[in-house]
Coordinates of C-alpha atoms and ligand atoms in Angstrom, one line a residue:
M92 CA 42.2 -44.0 3.5
S93 CA 45.4 -42.7 4.9
D94 CA 44.5 -43.6 8.5
G95 CA 43.8 -47.1 7.4
V96 CA 40.3 -47.1 8.9
D97 CA 37.5 -48.6 6.7
P98 CA 35.5 -45.4 5.7
R99 CA 32.3 -47.4 6.3
R100 CA 33.2 -47.5 10.0
R101 CA 33.4 -43.7 10.1
V102 CA 29.7 -43.2 9.2
P103 CA 28.4 -40.6 11.8
R104 CA 25.9 -41.9 14.4
T105 CA 22.3 -41.1 14.0
D106 CA 21.9 -39.1 17.2
A107 CA 25.0 -37.0 16.3
L108 CA 23.5 -36.3 12.8
L109 CA 20.1 -35.4 14.2
A110 CA 21.8 -32.9 16.5
Q111 CA 23.3 -31.0 13.6
P112 CA 21.7 -27.5 13.4
R113 CA 20.6 -27.9 9.8
L114 CA 18.9 -31.3 10.5
V115 CA 17.4 -29.9 13.7
A116 CA 15.8 -27.1 11.6
A117 CA 14.6 -29.6 9.0
A118 CA 13.0 -31.7 11.8
A119 CA 11.2 -28.7 13.1
N120 CA 9.7 -28.1 9.7
L121 CA 9.1 -31.6 8.5
G122 CA 8.9 -33.8 11.6
R123 CA 11.6 -35.9 13.2
D124 CA 10.5 -39.2 11.6
L125 CA 10.9 -38.0 8.1
V126 CA 14.4 -36.6 8.8
K127 CA 15.4 -39.8 10.6
T128 CA 14.4 -41.9 7.6
A129 CA 16.5 -39.7 5.3
V130 CA 19.5 -39.9 7.7
R131 CA 19.3 -43.7 7.9
Q132 CA 19.1 -44.0 4.1
A133 CA 22.1 -41.8 3.7
Q134 CA 24.0 -43.7 6.4
D135 CA 23.2 -47.0 4.5
R136 CA 24.6 -45.5 1.3
A137 CA 27.8 -44.5 3.1
R138 CA 28.2 -48.0 4.5
R139 CA 27.8 -49.4 1.0
G140 CA 30.6 -47.0 -0.1
E141 CA 28.4 -45.0 -2.5
I142 CA 29.1 -41.8 -0.7
T143 CA 31.7 -40.7 1.8
P144 CA 30.8 -40.5 5.5
D145 CA 31.3 -36.7 5.3
E146 CA 28.6 -36.5 2.7
V147 CA 25.9 -38.1 4.9
P148 CA 24.4 -34.9 6.3
D149 CA 24.2 -33.2 2.8
V150 CA 22.7 -36.3 1.2
A151 CA 20.1 -36.7 3.9
L152 CA 19.1 -33.0 3.6
A153 CA 19.0 -33.2 -0.2
A154 CA 16.6 -36.2 0.1
L155 CA 14.1 -34.2 2.1
P156 CA 11.1 -32.6 0.4
S157 CA 11.6 -29.0 -0.2
T158 CA 9.7 -26.7 2.1
G159 CA 9.3 -24.1 -0.5
P160 CA 11.2 -20.9 -1.2
R161 CA 14.1 -20.5 1.2
A162 CA 14.7 -17.4 3.4
V163 CA 17.7 -15.4 2.2
L164 CA 19.6 -12.3 3.4
N165 CA 19.3 -9.5 0.8
A166 CA 22.7 -7.7 0.9
T167 CA 22.4 -6.6 -2.8
G168 CA 21.4 -3.0 -1.9
V169 CA 18.3 -3.5 -4.1
V170 CA 15.3 -2.8 -1.9
L171 CA 12.7 -4.5 -4.0
H172 CA 14.5 -7.3 -5.8
T173 CA 12.0 -9.2 -8.0
N174 CA 14.1 -12.4 -7.9
L175 CA 14.1 -12.2 -4.1
G176 CA 10.3 -11.8 -3.8
R177 CA 10.1 -8.0 -3.8
A178 CA 9.0 -6.6 -0.5
A179 CA 9.9 -8.3 2.8
L180 CA 6.8 -8.3 5.0
S181 CA 6.5 -6.4 8.3
D182 CA 6.2 -8.2 11.6
A183 CA 2.6 -7.1 11.8
A184 CA 1.9 -8.6 8.3
M185 CA 3.5 -11.9 9.3
V186 CA 1.6 -12.1 12.6
A187 CA -1.7 -11.4 10.7
M188 CA -0.8 -14.1 8.1
T189 CA -0.1 -16.7 10.8
A190 CA -3.3 -15.9 12.6
A191 CA -5.2 -16.3 9.3
A192 CA -3.5 -19.6 8.4
G193 CA -6.2 -21.6 10.1
H194 CA -10.0 -21.0 9.8
T195 CA -10.9 -17.4 9.8
D196 CA -13.9 -15.1 9.5
V197 CA -12.7 -14.0 6.0
E198 CA -16.3 -14.2 4.6
L199 CA -18.4 -14.4 7.7
D200 CA -19.9 -11.7 10.0
L201 CA -19.5 -13.2 13.4
S202 CA -22.0 -10.8 15.0
T203 CA -24.9 -12.0 12.7
G204 CA -23.6 -15.4 11.7
R205 CA -24.2 -14.4 8.1
R206 CA -22.0 -14.3 5.0
A207 CA -20.1 -11.1 4.7
R208 CA -18.0 -9.4 2.0
R209 CA -14.8 -11.2 1.6
G210 CA -11.9 -9.4 3.3
R211 CA -14.0 -6.5 4.4
D212 CA -11.6 -5.4 7.2
T213 CA -8.7 -5.3 4.7
M214 CA -10.8 -3.2 2.3
A215 CA -11.8 -0.9 5.1
A216 CA -8.1 -0.4 6.0
L217 CA -7.2 0.3 2.4
A218 CA -10.0 2.8 2.0
A219 CA -9.1 4.5 5.3
A220 CA -5.5 4.8 4.1
V221 CA -6.7 6.6 0.9
P222 CA -9.7 8.7 1.7
A223 CA -9.7 10.1 -1.9
A224 CA -10.9 6.6 -3.0
E225 CA -14.7 6.1 -2.8
A226 CA -14.2 2.3 -3.1
V227 CA -11.4 -0.2 -3.3
H228 CA -10.9 -3.8 -4.4
V229 CA -7.9 -6.2 -4.3
V230 CA -6.8 -8.8 -6.8
N231 CA -3.9 -11.1 -7.4
N232 CA -1.3 -8.6 -8.6
G233 CA -0.8 -5.4 -10.6
A234 CA -1.2 -7.2 -13.9
A235 CA -4.5 -8.8 -12.8
A236 CA -5.8 -5.3 -11.8
L237 CA -5.1 -4.1 -15.3
V238 CA -6.6 -7.2 -16.9
L239 CA -9.8 -6.8 -14.9
A240 CA -10.1 -3.1 -15.7
A241 CA -9.5 -3.8 -19.4
T242 CA -12.0 -6.7 -19.5
A243 CA -14.7 -5.0 -17.5
L244 CA -14.4 -1.5 -19.0
A245 CA -13.2 -2.0 -22.5
A246 CA -13.8 -5.6 -23.8
D247 CA -15.5 -4.3 -26.9
A248 CA -14.0 -0.8 -26.8
E249 CA -10.8 1.1 -27.2
I250 CA -8.2 1.9 -24.6
V251 CA -6.5 5.2 -25.6
V252 CA -2.9 5.1 -24.5
S253 CA 0.3 7.0 -25.3
R254 CA 3.0 5.2 -27.4
G255 CA 5.4 6.4 -24.7
E256 CA 3.7 4.3 -22.1
L257 CA 3.5 0.9 -23.8
V258 CA 6.0 -0.7 -21.5
E259 CA 7.5 -4.1 -20.8
I260 CA 7.1 -4.9 -17.1
G261 CA 9.9 -7.5 -17.0
D262 CA 10.6 -11.1 -17.9
G263 CA 9.1 -10.5 -21.4
F264 CA 5.7 -9.3 -20.2
R265 CA 4.5 -6.4 -22.2
L266 CA 1.6 -4.2 -21.2
P267 CA 0.1 -3.9 -24.7
D268 CA 0.0 -7.7 -25.0
L269 CA -1.6 -8.0 -21.6
L270 CA -4.3 -5.5 -22.5
T271 CA -5.2 -6.8 -26.0
S272 CA -5.4 -10.4 -24.6
T273 CA -8.6 -9.2 -23.0
G274 CA -10.2 -8.4 -26.3
A275 CA -9.8 -4.7 -25.8
R276 CA -8.3 -2.7 -28.7
L277 CA -5.5 -0.3 -28.2
R278 CA -5.8 3.2 -29.7
E279 CA -2.2 4.4 -29.6
V280 CA -1.6 8.1 -29.6
G281 CA 1.5 10.4 -29.7
T282 CA 5.1 9.2 -30.1
T283 CA 7.6 7.5 -27.9
N284 CA 9.0 10.7 -26.5
R285 CA 6.1 13.2 -26.9
T286 CA 2.4 13.0 -26.5
T287 CA 0.1 16.0 -26.2
V288 CA -3.4 16.5 -24.9
A289 CA -4.5 17.2 -28.5
D290 CA -3.3 13.7 -29.4
Y291 CA -5.6 12.2 -26.8
A292 CA -8.5 14.5 -27.6
A293 CA -8.4 13.5 -31.3
A294 CA -8.6 9.8 -30.4
V295 CA -11.3 10.0 -27.8
G296 CA -14.8 9.2 -29.0
P297 CA -17.9 6.9 -28.7
R298 CA -15.7 3.8 -29.0
T299 CA -13.5 4.8 -26.1
G300 CA -13.6 2.5 -23.0
F301 CA -11.1 4.6 -21.1
V302 CA -7.9 6.5 -21.3
L303 CA -5.0 4.6 -19.8
K304 CA -2.2 6.4 -18.1
V305 CA 0.8 4.2 -17.3
H306 CA 3.6 5.2 -15.1
P307 CA 6.9 4.3 -16.9
S308 CA 8.1 2.8 -13.7
N309 CA 11.3 1.0 -14.8
F310 CA 12.9 3.4 -17.2
R311 CA 13.3 7.1 -17.8
V312 CA 13.0 9.2 -21.0
T313 CA 14.9 12.4 -21.0
G314 CA 15.5 15.2 -23.5
F315 CA 12.8 16.4 -25.9
T316 CA 9.9 14.8 -24.1
S317 CA 6.3 15.7 -23.1
A318 CA 3.6 13.7 -21.4
V319 CA 0.1 14.7 -20.3
P320 CA -0.7 14.7 -16.6
V321 CA -3.8 12.9 -15.3
R322 CA -5.3 16.2 -14.3
R323 CA -5.5 17.2 -18.0
L324 CA -6.7 13.8 -19.2
A325 CA -9.5 13.9 -16.7
A326 CA -10.9 16.9 -18.5
L327 CA -11.5 14.9 -21.7
G328 CA -14.8 13.6 -20.5
V329 CA -14.0 9.9 -20.5
P330 CA -12.8 7.7 -17.6
V331 CA -9.1 7.8 -16.9
V332 CA -7.5 4.6 -15.5
A333 CA -4.0 5.2 -14.0
D334 CA -1.6 2.4 -13.5
I335 CA 0.8 4.0 -11.0
G336 CA 2.8 0.7 -10.6
S337 CA 4.5 1.0 -7.3
G338 CA 1.6 1.4 -4.8
L339 CA 2.6 4.5 -3.0
L340 CA -0.6 5.5 -1.3
A341 CA 0.6 9.0 -0.5
P342 CA 3.5 11.1 -1.7
D343 CA 7.0 10.2 -0.4
P344 CA 9.5 13.2 -0.5
L345 CA 12.3 10.7 -1.1
L346 CA 10.7 9.7 -4.4
P347 CA 9.4 12.9 -6.0
D348 CA 8.8 11.3 -9.4
E349 CA 6.7 8.4 -8.1
P350 CA 3.0 8.9 -8.5
D351 CA 0.8 8.1 -5.5
A352 CA -2.8 6.9 -5.3
A353 CA -4.2 9.8 -3.3
S354 CA -2.8 12.5 -5.6
T355 CA -3.8 10.6 -8.7
L356 CA -7.4 10.2 -7.6
R357 CA -7.6 13.9 -6.5
D358 CA -6.3 14.8 -10.0
G359 CA -9.4 13.1 -11.4
A360 CA -8.5 9.4 -12.2
A361 CA -11.6 7.3 -12.1
L362 CA -9.5 4.3 -11.2
V363 CA -6.0 3.7 -9.9
T364 CA -4.2 0.3 -10.2
A365 CA -1.0 -0.6 -8.3
S366 CA 1.0 -3.5 -6.9
G367 CA 0.9 -4.4 -3.2
D368 CA 4.5 -5.7 -3.0
K369 CA 6.5 -2.8 -4.3
L370 CA 6.7 0.5 -2.4
L371 CA 3.7 -0.2 -0.2
G372 CA 5.9 -3.0 1.2
G373 CA 3.1 -5.6 1.4
P374 CA 2.2 -9.0 -0.1
Q375 CA 1.8 -9.6 -3.8
A376 CA -1.5 -8.0 -4.7
G377 CA -3.2 -5.7 -7.2
L378 CA -4.8 -2.7 -5.6
L379 CA -7.8 -1.0 -7.3
L380 CA -8.9 2.3 -5.9
G381 CA -11.5 4.6 -7.5
T382 CA -15.0 5.8 -7.8
A383 CA -17.8 3.6 -6.3
E384 CA -19.3 3.0 -9.7
M385 CA -16.0 1.9 -11.3
V386 CA -14.9 -0.4 -8.5
E387 CA -18.4 -1.9 -8.3
R388 CA -18.3 -2.7 -12.0
L389 CA -15.0 -4.5 -11.6
R390 CA -16.1 -6.3 -8.4
R391 CA -19.2 -7.6 -10.1
H392 CA -17.5 -8.8 -13.3
P393 CA -17.3 -12.7 -13.5
L394 CA -13.5 -12.5 -14.1
A395 CA -13.1 -10.9 -10.6
R396 CA -13.7 -14.4 -9.1
A397 CA -10.7 -15.8 -11.0
L398 CA -8.5 -13.0 -9.7
R399 CA -9.6 -13.0 -6.1
V400 CA -6.9 -13.1 -3.4
D401 CA -6.3 -15.7 -0.8
K402 CA -7.1 -15.1 2.9
L403 CA -3.3 -15.0 3.6
T404 CA -2.9 -12.1 1.2
L405 CA -5.8 -10.2 2.8
A406 CA -4.3 -10.8 6.2
A407 CA -0.8 -9.6 5.1
L408 CA -2.2 -6.6 3.4
A409 CA -4.2 -5.6 6.5
G410 CA -1.1 -6.1 8.7
T411 CA 0.9 -3.9 6.3
L412 CA -1.7 -1.1 6.3
G413 CA -2.0 -1.3 10.1
D414 CA 1.8 -0.7 10.7
R415 CA 3.4 1.3 8.0
A416 CA 6.9 0.9 9.5
T417 CA 7.6 -1.8 6.9
P418 CA 11.0 -3.2 6.1
T419 CA 10.7 -1.6 2.6
R420 CA 10.1 1.8 4.2
G421 CA 12.9 1.2 6.7
A422 CA 15.4 0.2 4.0
L423 CA 14.4 3.2 1.8
H424 CA 14.7 5.7 4.5
A425 CA 17.7 4.2 6.4
D426 CA 20.3 6.8 7.4
A427 CA 23.5 6.4 5.5
A428 CA 25.7 7.4 8.5
A429 CA 24.0 4.8 10.7
L430 CA 24.5 2.2 7.9
R431 CA 28.1 3.1 7.8
E432 CA 28.5 2.5 11.6
R433 CA 26.8 -0.8 11.3
T434 CA 29.0 -1.9 8.5
E435 CA 32.1 -0.8 10.3
R436 CA 31.1 -2.7 13.4
L437 CA 30.7 -5.8 11.3
R438 CA 34.1 -5.2 9.6
D439 CA 35.7 -4.8 13.1
A440 CA 34.1 -8.1 14.3
L441 CA 35.3 -9.9 11.2
A442 CA 38.8 -8.4 11.7
G443 CA 38.7 -9.9 15.2
D444 CA 37.9 -13.2 13.5
G445 CA 41.0 -12.8 11.3
R446 CA 39.1 -11.8 8.2
K447 CA 40.3 -8.7 6.4
V448 CA 37.4 -6.9 4.8
E449 CA 36.9 -3.2 3.8
V450 CA 34.0 -0.8 4.2
V451 CA 33.3 1.1 0.9
P452 CA 30.7 3.5 -0.3
S453 CA 27.8 1.8 -2.1
V454 CA 24.8 3.0 -4.1
A455 CA 21.5 1.2 -3.3
V456 CA 18.5 1.4 -5.6
V457 CA 14.7 0.9 -5.2
G458 CA 14.5 -1.9 -7.8
G459 CA 11.5 -4.0 -8.6
G460 CA 10.7 -1.7 -11.5
G461 CA 10.4 1.3 -9.3
A462 CA 11.9 4.8 -9.1
P463 CA 14.5 4.4 -11.8
G464 CA 17.4 6.8 -11.4
V465 CA 16.9 7.2 -7.7
E466 CA 20.2 6.5 -6.0
L467 CA 20.4 5.8 -2.2
D468 CA 23.8 6.6 -0.6
S469 CA 24.9 3.5 1.2
W470 CA 27.9 1.5 2.5
A471 CA 29.0 -2.0 1.9
L472 CA 31.5 -4.6 3.1
S473 CA 33.9 -5.4 0.3
L474 CA 35.2 -9.0 0.1
P475 CA 37.1 -10.9 -2.6
E476 CA 34.8 -12.0 -5.3
R477 CA 35.4 -15.7 -4.5
Y478 CA 33.1 -15.3 -1.5
A479 CA 30.0 -14.8 -3.8
A480 CA 29.2 -18.4 -4.6
P481 CA 29.7 -20.0 -1.2
L482 CA 27.7 -17.2 0.5
R483 CA 24.9 -17.6 -2.0
T484 CA 24.7 -21.3 -1.5
G485 CA 25.4 -21.1 2.3
D486 CA 22.9 -21.4 5.1
P487 CA 21.3 -18.9 5.2
P488 CA 22.1 -17.8 1.7
V489 CA 23.6 -14.3 1.6
L490 CA 23.2 -12.4 -1.7
G491 CA 25.5 -9.6 -2.5
R492 CA 26.5 -7.7 -5.6
V493 CA 29.7 -8.3 -7.6
A494 CA 31.3 -5.2 -8.9
R495 CA 34.8 -4.8 -10.4
G496 CA 36.1 -8.1 -9.0
R497 CA 34.8 -7.5 -5.5
L498 CA 31.8 -8.9 -3.6
L499 CA 29.8 -6.0 -2.0
L500 CA 27.5 -6.7 0.9
D501 CA 25.2 -3.7 1.5
L502 CA 23.4 -4.0 4.8
R503 CA 20.6 -1.5 3.9
C504 CA 18.1 -4.4 3.3
V505 CA 19.4 -6.8 5.9
P506 CA 17.5 -6.6 9.2
E507 CA 19.9 -5.4 11.9
H508 CA 19.3 -8.5 14.0
A509 CA 20.7 -10.6 11.1
D510 CA 24.2 -8.9 11.2
A511 CA 25.4 -11.8 13.3
G512 CA 24.1 -14.2 10.6
V513 CA 26.1 -12.3 7.9
R514 CA 29.2 -12.5 10.1
A515 CA 28.7 -16.3 10.6
A516 CA 28.1 -16.8 6.9
V517 CA 31.3 -15.0 6.0
L518 CA 33.3 -17.1 8.6
A519 CA 31.8 -20.3 7.1
V520 CA 33.7 -19.6 3.9
P521 CA 37.2 -20.9 4.2
G522 CA 39.5 -17.9 4.4
D523 CA 43.0 -17.7 2.9
D524 CA 43.2 -14.0 2.2
Ligands
PLP1238 C1 5.1 -3.5 -11.6 C2 4.1 -2.9 -12.6 C3 3.1 -3.6 -13.1 C4 2.9 -5.1 -12.8 O1 2.5 -5.3 -11.5 P1 2.6 -6.8 -10.9 O2 2.2 -6.6 -9.5 O3 4.1 -7.2 -11.0 O4 1.7 -7.7 -11.7 C5 2.3 -3.0 -14.0 N1 2.4 -1.7 -14.3 C6 3.4 -1.0 -13.8 C7 3.5 0.5 -14.2 C8 4.3 -1.6 -12.9 O5 5.3 -0.8 -12.3

């Protein structure tokens, strides 16, 4: 050591360490005793010379049990980022989840003291949001909704589906594999780019379980194409199951190509399946909406029990349906001019801190396998690329997008109250530019 002091004597004191914000936060989550033990062990290692005194806080933190996924700031400009947990929940959903964390009346009717249908309030809220549905059910996710439909309606039968709709959802999961894993057989019709109503009509017969219509939610086919709308499929005389993917309950003018549950049911689908954590902006869930007879068959199937949702999901979904001003909706519909002003304010604040950053136009997207091709005009802070890694591993982690040697931070999906957090995170990166 250049100052000649034995490094072991520079080990920070326990009370000073426990006052550090990161360790205060850890103590709030895990209890002070656990954090104190980790701090003492790290101090001992520093005294033995195994680590430097400066490393004590990091080593103590690293020794603590993880409290699960960490909260991050999504400055990617991707509204529903699958790697970042898709939809951010609304305050109403969070409040509902917290209230449901203890014991709840999830399967009990308090007025009679008898067992009641699980999550009946959530089901009632979903049914009220889509009056075109006679009945509704909720399972673990969109894939589970499809598996339940295929198992209950076509285990020994055929699912008639267009070759243009046999899609890969992501991370290697392919819809055809998911469907055939249930024992159902696929009866593929048409071609990749064109399928006609005559193709479906020729394939429909006594072996048909249902006709499946899948929204190609994460890609677009253009050029010489044709697909058959649900309205025409419904006239074939067999049930139509429509996987609309994104969970829009009603049309959104911003997303004219995204199917919604209400319109699809009015067009004659017997059953609609969708995800809860995409455009609806709720928790991970699989929504099933349809005729009373269809939904009852699914609900009564033994597999339904294996796919049933937790009380926390039911609570979050009810909260989402009760207050539709979700962060997803807010991010999708954010006004570009207002985003520009926010971004410029942050730039000016950072300039006052001695950091030179620029404001540049940005293009945000829906993401999460939804609304491909939809571009949302946005704005971003542009920083040198070297900021990317320290911001990603900082506290809180800030995720941006690297493009042409620059790190872009798009505030569209960052809650406005977190702008100060973005500023602090940028300042925590040593600046020499
Ligand atoms: C996202 C999606 C799925 C899968 O839903 P998960 O909730 O991720 O299981 C299935 N089909 C379509 C059309 C989708 O967009």
